[in-house]
Short mmCIF file of C-alpha atoms and ligand atoms in Angstrom, two decimals:
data_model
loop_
_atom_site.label_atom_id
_atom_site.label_comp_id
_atom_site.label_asym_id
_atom_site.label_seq_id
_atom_site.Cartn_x
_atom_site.Cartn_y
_atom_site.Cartn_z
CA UNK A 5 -70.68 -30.91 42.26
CA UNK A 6 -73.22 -32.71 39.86
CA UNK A 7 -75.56 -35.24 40.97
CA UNK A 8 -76.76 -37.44 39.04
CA UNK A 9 -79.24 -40.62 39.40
CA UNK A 10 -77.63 -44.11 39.62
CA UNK A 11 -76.96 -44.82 36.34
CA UNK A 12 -78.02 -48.10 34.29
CA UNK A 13 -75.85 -49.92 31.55
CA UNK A 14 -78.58 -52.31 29.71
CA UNK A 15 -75.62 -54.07 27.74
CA UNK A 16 -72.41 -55.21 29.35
CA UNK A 17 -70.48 -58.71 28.74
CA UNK A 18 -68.61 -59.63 32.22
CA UNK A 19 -67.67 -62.73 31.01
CA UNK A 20 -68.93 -65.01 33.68
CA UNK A 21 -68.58 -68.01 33.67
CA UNK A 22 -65.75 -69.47 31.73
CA UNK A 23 -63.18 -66.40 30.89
CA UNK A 24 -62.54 -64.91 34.41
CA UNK A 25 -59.46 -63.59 33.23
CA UNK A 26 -61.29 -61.18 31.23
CA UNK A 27 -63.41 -59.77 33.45
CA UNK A 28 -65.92 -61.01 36.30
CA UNK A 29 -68.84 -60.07 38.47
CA UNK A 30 -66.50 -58.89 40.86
CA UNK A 31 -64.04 -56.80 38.68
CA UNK A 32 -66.74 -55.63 36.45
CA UNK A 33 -69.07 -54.46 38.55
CA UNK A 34 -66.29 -52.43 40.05
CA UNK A 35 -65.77 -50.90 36.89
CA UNK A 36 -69.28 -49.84 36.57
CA UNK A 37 -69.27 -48.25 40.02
CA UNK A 38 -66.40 -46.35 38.83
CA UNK A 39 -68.05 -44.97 36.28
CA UNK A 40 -71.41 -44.32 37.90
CA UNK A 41 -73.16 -46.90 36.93
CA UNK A 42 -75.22 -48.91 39.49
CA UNK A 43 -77.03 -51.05 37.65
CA UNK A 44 -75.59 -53.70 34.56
CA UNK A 45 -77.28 -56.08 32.33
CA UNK A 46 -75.08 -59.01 32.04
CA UNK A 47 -74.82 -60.64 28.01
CA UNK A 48 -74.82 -64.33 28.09
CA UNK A 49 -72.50 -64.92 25.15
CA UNK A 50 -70.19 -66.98 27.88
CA UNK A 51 -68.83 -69.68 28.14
CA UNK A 52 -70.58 -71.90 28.64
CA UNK A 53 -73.27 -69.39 26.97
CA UNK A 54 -76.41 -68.94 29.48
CA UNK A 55 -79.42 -70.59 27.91
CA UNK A 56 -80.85 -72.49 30.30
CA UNK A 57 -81.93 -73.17 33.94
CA UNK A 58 -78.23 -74.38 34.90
CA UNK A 59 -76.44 -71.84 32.77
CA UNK A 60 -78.37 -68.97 34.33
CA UNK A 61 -78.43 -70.30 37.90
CA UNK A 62 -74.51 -71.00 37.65
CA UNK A 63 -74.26 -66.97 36.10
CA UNK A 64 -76.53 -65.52 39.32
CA UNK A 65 -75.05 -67.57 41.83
CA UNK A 66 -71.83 -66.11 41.10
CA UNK A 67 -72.89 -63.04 40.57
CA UNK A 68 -74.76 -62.93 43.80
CA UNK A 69 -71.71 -63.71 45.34
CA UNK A 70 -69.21 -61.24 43.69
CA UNK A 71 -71.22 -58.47 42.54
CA UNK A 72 -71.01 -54.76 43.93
CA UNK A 73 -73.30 -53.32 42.02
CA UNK A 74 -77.23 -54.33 41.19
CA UNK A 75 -77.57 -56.80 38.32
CA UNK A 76 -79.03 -58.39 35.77
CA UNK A 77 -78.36 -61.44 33.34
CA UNK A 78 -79.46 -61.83 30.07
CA UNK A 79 -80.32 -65.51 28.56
CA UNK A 80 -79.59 -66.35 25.43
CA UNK A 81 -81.78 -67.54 22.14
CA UNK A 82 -80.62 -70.87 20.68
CA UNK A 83 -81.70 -73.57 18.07
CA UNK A 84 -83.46 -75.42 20.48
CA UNK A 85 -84.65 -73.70 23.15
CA UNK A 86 -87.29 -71.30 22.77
CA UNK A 87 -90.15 -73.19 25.32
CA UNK A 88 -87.25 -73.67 28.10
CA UNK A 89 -86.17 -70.36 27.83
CA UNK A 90 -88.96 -68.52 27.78
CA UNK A 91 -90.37 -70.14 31.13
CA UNK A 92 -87.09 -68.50 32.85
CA UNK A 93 -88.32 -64.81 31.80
CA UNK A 94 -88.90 -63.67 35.09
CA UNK A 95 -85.54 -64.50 36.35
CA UNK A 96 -83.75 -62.68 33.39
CA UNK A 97 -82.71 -59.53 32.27
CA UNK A 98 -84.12 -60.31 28.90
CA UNK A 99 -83.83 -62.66 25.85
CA UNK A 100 -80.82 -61.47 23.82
CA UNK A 101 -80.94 -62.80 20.30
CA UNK A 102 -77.64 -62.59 18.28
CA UNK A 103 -78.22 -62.71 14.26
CA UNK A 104 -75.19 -61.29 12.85
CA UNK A 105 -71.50 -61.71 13.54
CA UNK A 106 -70.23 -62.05 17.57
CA UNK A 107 -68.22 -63.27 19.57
CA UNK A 108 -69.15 -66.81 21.13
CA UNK A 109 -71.41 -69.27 20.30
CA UNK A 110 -75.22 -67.96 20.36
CA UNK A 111 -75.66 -67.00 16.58
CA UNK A 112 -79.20 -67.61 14.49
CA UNK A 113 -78.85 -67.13 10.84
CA UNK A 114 -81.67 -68.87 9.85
CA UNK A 115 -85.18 -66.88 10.17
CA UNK A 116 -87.39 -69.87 10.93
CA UNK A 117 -85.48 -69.72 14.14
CA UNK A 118 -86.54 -66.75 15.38
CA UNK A 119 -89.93 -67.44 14.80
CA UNK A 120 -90.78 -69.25 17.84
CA UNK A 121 -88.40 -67.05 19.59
CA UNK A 122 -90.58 -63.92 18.79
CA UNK A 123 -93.83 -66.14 19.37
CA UNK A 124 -92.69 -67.72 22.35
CA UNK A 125 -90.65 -65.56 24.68
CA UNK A 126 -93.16 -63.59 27.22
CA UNK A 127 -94.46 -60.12 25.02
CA UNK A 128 -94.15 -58.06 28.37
CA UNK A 129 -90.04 -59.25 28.63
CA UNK A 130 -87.79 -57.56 27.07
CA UNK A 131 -85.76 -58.83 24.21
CA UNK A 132 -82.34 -57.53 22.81
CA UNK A 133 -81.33 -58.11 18.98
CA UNK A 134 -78.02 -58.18 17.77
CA UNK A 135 -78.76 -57.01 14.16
CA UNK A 136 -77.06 -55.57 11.94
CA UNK A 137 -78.19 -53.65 8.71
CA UNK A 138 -80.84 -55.78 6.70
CA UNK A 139 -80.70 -58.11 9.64
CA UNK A 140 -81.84 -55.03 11.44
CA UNK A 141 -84.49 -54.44 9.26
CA UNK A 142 -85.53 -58.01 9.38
CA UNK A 143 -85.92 -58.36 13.17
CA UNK A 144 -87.57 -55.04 13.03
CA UNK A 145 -90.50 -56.91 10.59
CA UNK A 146 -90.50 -59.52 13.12
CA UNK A 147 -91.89 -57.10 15.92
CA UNK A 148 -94.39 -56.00 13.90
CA UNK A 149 -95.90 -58.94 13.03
CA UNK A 150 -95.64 -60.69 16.22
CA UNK A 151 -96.74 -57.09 17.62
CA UNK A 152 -94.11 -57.18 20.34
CA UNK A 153 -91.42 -54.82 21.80
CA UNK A 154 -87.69 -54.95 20.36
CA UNK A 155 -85.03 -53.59 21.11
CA UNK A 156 -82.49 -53.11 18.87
CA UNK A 157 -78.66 -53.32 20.27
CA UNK A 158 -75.44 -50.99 19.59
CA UNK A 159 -76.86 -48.96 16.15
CA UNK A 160 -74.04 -47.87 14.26
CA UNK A 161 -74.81 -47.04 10.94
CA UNK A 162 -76.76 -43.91 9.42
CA UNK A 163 -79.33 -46.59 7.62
CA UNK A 164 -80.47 -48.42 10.76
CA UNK A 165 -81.08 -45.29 12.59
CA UNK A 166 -83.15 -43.64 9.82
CA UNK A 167 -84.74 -47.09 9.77
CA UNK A 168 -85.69 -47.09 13.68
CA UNK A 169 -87.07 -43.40 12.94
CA UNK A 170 -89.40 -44.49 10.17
CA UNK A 171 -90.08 -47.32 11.93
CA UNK A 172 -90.97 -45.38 15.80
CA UNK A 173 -92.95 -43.06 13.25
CA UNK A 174 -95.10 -45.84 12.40
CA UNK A 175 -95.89 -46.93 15.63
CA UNK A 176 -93.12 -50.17 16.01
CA UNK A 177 -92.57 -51.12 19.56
CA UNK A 178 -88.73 -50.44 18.72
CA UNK A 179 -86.22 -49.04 21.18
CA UNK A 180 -82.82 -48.87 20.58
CA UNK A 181 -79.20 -47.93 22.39
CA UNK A 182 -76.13 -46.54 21.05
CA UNK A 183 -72.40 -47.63 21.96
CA UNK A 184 -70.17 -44.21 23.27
CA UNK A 185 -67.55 -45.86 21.05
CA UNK A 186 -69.88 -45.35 17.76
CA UNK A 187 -70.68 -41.56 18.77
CA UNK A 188 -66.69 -40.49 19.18
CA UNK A 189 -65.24 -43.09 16.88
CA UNK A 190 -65.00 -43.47 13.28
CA UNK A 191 -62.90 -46.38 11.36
CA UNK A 192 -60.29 -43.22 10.45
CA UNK A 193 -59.52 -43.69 14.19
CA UNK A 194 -58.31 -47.02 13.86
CA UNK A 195 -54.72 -46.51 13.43
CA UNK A 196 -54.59 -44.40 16.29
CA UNK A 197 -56.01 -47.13 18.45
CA UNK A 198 -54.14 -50.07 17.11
CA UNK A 199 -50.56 -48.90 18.18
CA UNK A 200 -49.49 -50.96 15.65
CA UNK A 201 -51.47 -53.77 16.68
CA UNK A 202 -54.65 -54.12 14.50
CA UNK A 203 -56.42 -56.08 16.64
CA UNK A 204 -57.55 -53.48 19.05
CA UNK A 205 -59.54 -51.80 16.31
CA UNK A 206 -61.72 -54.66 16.54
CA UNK A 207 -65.10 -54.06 17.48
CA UNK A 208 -69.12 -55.56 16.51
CA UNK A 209 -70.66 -53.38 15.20
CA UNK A 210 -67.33 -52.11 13.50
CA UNK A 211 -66.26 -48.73 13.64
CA UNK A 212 -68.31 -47.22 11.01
CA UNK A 213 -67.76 -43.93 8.85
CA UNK A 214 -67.71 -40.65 9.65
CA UNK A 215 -71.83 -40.06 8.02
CA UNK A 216 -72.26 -42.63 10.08
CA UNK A 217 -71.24 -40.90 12.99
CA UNK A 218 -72.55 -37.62 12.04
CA UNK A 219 -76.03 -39.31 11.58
CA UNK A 220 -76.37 -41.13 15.00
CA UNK A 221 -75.55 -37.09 16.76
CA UNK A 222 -77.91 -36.21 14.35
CA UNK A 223 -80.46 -38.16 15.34
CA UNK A 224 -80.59 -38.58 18.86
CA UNK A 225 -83.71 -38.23 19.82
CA UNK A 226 -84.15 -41.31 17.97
CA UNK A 227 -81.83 -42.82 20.67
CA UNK A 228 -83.30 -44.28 23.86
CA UNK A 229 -80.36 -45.25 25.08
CA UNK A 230 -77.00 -45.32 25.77
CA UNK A 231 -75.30 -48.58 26.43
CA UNK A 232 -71.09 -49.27 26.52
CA UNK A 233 -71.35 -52.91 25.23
CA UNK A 234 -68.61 -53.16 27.68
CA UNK A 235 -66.43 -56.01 25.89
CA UNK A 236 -63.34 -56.44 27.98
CA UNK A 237 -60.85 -58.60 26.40
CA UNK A 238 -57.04 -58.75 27.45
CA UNK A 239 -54.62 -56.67 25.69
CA UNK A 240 -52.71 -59.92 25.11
CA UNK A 241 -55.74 -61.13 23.54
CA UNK A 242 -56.04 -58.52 21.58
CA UNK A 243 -52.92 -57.88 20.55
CA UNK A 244 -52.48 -61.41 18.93
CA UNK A 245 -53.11 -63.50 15.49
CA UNK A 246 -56.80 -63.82 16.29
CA UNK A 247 -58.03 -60.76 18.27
CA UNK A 248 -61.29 -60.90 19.31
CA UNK A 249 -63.76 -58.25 18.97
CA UNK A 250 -64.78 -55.57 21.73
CA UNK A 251 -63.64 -52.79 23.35
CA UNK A 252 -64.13 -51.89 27.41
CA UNK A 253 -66.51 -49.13 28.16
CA UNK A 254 -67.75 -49.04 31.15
CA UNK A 255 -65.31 -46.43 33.13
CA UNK A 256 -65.03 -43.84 29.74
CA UNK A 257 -69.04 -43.77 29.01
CA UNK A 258 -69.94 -40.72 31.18
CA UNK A 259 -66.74 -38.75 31.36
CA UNK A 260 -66.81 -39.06 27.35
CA UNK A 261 -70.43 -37.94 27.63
CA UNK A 262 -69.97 -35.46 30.18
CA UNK A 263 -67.19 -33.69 27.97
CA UNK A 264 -69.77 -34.13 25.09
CA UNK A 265 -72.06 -32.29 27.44
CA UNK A 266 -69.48 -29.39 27.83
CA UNK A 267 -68.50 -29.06 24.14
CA UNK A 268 -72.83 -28.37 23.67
CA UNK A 269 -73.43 -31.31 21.45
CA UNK A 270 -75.45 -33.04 24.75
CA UNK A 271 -77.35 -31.94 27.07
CA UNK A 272 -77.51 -33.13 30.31
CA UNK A 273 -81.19 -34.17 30.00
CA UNK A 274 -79.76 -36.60 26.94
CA UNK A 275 -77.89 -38.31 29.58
CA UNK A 276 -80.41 -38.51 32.15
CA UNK A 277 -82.73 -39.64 29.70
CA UNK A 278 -80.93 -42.28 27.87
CA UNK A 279 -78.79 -43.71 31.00
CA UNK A 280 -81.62 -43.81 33.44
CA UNK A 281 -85.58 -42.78 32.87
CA UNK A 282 -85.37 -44.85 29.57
CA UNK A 283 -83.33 -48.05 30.37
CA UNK A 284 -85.50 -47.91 33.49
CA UNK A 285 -88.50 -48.08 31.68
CA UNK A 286 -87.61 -50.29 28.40
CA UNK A 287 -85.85 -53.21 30.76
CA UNK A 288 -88.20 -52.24 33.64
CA UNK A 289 -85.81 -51.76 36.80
CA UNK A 290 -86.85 -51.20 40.00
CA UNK A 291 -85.76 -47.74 41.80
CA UNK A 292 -83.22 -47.89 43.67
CA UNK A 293 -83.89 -45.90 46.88
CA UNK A 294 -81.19 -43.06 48.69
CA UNK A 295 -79.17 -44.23 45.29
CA UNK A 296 -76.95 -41.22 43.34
CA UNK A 297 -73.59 -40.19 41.62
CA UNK A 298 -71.68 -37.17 42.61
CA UNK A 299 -69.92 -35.87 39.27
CA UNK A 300 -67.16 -33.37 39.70
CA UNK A 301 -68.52 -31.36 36.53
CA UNK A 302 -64.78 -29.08 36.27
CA UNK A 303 -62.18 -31.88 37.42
CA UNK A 304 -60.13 -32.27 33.59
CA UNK A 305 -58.63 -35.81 33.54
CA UNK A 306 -56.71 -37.83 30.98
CA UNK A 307 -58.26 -41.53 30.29
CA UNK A 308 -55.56 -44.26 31.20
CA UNK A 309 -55.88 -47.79 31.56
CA UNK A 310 -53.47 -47.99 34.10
CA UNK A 311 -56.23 -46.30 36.20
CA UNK A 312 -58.96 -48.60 35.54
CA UNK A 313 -60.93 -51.21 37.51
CA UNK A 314 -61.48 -53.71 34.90
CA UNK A 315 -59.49 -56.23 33.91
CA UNK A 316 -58.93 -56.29 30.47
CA UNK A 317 -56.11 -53.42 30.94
CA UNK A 318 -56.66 -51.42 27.97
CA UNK A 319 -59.02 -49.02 26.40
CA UNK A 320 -59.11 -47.33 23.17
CA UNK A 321 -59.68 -43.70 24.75
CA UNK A 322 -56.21 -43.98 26.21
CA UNK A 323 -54.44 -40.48 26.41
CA UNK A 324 -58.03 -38.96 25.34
CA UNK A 325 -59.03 -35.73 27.70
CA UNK A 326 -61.94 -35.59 29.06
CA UNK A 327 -64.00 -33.16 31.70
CA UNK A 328 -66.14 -34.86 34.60
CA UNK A 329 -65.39 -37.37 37.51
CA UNK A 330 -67.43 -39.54 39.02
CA UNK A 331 -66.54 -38.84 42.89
CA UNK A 332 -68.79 -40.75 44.56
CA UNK A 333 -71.70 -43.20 44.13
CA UNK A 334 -74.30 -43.70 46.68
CA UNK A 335 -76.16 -47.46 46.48
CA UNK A 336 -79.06 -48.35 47.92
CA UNK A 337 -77.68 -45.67 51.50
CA UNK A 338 -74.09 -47.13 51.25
CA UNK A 339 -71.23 -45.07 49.91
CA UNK A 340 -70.09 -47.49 47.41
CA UNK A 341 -67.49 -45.34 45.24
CA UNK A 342 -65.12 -42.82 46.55
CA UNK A 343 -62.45 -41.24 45.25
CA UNK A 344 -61.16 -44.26 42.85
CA UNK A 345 -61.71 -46.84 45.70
CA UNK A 346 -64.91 -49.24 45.90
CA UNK A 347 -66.44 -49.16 49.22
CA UNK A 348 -68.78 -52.14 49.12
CA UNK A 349 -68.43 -55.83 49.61
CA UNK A 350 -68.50 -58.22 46.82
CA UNK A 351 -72.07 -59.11 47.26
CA UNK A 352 -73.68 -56.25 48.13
CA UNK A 353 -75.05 -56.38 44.31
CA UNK A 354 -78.68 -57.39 44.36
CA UNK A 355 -80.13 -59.20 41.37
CA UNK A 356 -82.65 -56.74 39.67
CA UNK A 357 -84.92 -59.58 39.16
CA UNK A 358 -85.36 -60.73 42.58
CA UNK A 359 -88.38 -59.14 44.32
CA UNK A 360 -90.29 -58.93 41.39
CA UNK A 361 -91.97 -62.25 41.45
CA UNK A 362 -91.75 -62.57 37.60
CA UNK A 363 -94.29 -60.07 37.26
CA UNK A 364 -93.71 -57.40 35.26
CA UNK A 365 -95.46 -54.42 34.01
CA UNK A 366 -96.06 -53.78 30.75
CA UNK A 367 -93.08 -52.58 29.06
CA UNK A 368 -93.28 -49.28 27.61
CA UNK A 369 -91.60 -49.27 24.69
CA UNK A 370 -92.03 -46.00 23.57
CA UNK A 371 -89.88 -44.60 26.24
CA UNK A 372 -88.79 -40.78 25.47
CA UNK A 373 -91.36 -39.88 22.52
O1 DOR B 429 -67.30 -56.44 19.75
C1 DOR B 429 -68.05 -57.25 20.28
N1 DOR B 429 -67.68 -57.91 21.38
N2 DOR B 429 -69.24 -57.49 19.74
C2 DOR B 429 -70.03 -58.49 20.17
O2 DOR B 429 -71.06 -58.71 19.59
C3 DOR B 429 -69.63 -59.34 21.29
C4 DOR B 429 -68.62 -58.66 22.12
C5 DOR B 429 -67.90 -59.61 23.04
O3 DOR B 429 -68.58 -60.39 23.74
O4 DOR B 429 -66.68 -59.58 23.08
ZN1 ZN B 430 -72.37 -56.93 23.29
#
């Protein structure tokens, strides 16, 4: 039996309020426990999206209610509010910025709108970019010149990781995460996700090729973390006209990792590093005392969405084998996971925020190196 730390997902979307059929604090905090996670950053691309004191008090009072496991909740960067939003730092997770192509309404394509994002939101805080590419490269100049910490969301492609390098090298305050689904899938897996239906290939960042692949494995002690970008959507939805991007992550992560572990390309330091000491540190969490995962390292299993705790129903590691169960998670002295069944109480979450009297330390963004 392996035991791990209480693992942290810095990037999850549980689609609170407004598309509770999706996924919500309840169900997808359940999901995390079931994969060993005990802490989740909640996105605020919702609906409505969280980006300001009524969106985000309407997000933790239902999460306070529902959740199982510790949380946070990320606001959002809009057109117009980058003084109100940055006065609700210390309740937050972080400031998420999207600048390329999502799902939901929070997009900024134009620059002078991140401007007073990057001047304005609290330097010690952190604060997430969706960015793509160039876009990538772009918000990357941005935390240099307003000589604050970034950190960069889901990297998929072989250019923005060499670009993080280069830019780590030269002493950017950049930290980044990468998706399990961009380390084990390429977009010559698509067919064998879609079933026919191409929607379920879906995915932002899209699946990207296989040098792209090869390069993130390549690289990873470039990566700080790993994050599932846990995107539940409903196979209904997904199977439709208009499928929306995302796939679900959050109960495939470690056993995918874990296998990864087995085969030699990880070690289990990568994963200790890059799901706990670093998100720790980057989105400073607080410990979470007599907190741990037992891991059944030899237990061989075969991924099925039929056997999942979230609610979207479908996942595209279905039929995939994998070696390494999560047996049991330990929260905060409770047994909270055990043998497929969550032992907690909706509400027994705790928002990470709370007791830290919007005061935190200074953010160490150079986590790992
Ligand atoms: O695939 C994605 N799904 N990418 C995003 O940026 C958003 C996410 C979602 O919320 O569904
Ligand atoms: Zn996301």
């Amino acid at each position: 039996m392996l035991k791990l730390p209480g693992l942290i997902d810095p990037h999850v979307h549980l689609r609170e309020p407004g598309a509770t059929h999706k996924e919500d604090y309840d169900s997808g905090t359940s999901a995390a426990l079931a994969g060993g996670f005990t802490i989740v950053l909640a996105m605020p691309n919702t609906n409505p999206p969280i980006f300001d004191s009524t969106t985000l008090d309407l997000a933790l009072n239902a999460a306070k209610q529902k959740a199982r496991c510790d949380f946070g909740q990320y606001v959002g960067a809009g057109p117009n509010n980058a003084d109100s939003i940055a006065a609700l730092a210390g309740k937050a997770a972080g400031l998420k910025m999207y600048l390329d192509s999502t799902f939901g309404e929070l997009r900024l394509d134009d620059m002078t709108l991140w401007q007073a994002h990057f001047q304005n939101y609290p330097q010690n805080y952190p604060l997430v970019a969706h960015s793509e590419s160039r876009t990538m490269a772009a918000a990357i100049l941005f935390s240099a010149i307003y000589n604050r910490p970034i950190h960069i969301a889901h990297v998929s492609l072989k250019e923005e990781i060499l670009l993080i390098k280069a830019a780590k090298e030269k002493g950017i305050q950049v930290t980044c995460e990468v998706c399990p689904h961009h380390l084990f899938l390429s977009k010559d897996d698509i067919p064998a996700i879609s079933h026919g239906h191409a929607g379920r290939g879906e995915v932002r960042p899209r699946l990207a090729t296989k040098a792209d692949v090869q390069a993130l494995w390549e690289n990873m002690d470039v990566i700080d973390c790993f994050a599932t970008d846990h995107a539940p959507h409903t196979i209904e939805e997904k199977d439709s006209d208009n499928p929306p991007p995302g796939f679900p992550g959050l109960e495939t992560a470690l056993p995918l990792l874990l296998t990864a572990v087995d085969d030699r390309r990880l070690t289990m330091d990568d994963i200790i590093s890059k799901m706990y000491t670093n998100p720790k540190k980057i989105f400073n969490l607080p410990e979470q005392a007599e907190t741990w995962v037992e891991v059944d390292e030899k237990t061989e299993y075969e991924i099925k969405a039929e056997n999942q705790l979230t609610r979207c129903g479908w996942t595209p590691f279905e039929g995939w084998k994998v070696k390494g169960k999560v047996r049991k998670v330990v929260l905060r002295g409770q047994t909270a996971f055990e043998d497929g069944k969550v032992l907690v109480q909706a509400g027994y979450g705790r928002n990470v925020r709370e007791n830290q009297n919007g005061l935190l330390a200074k953010v160490n963004c150079r986590s790992g190196f």
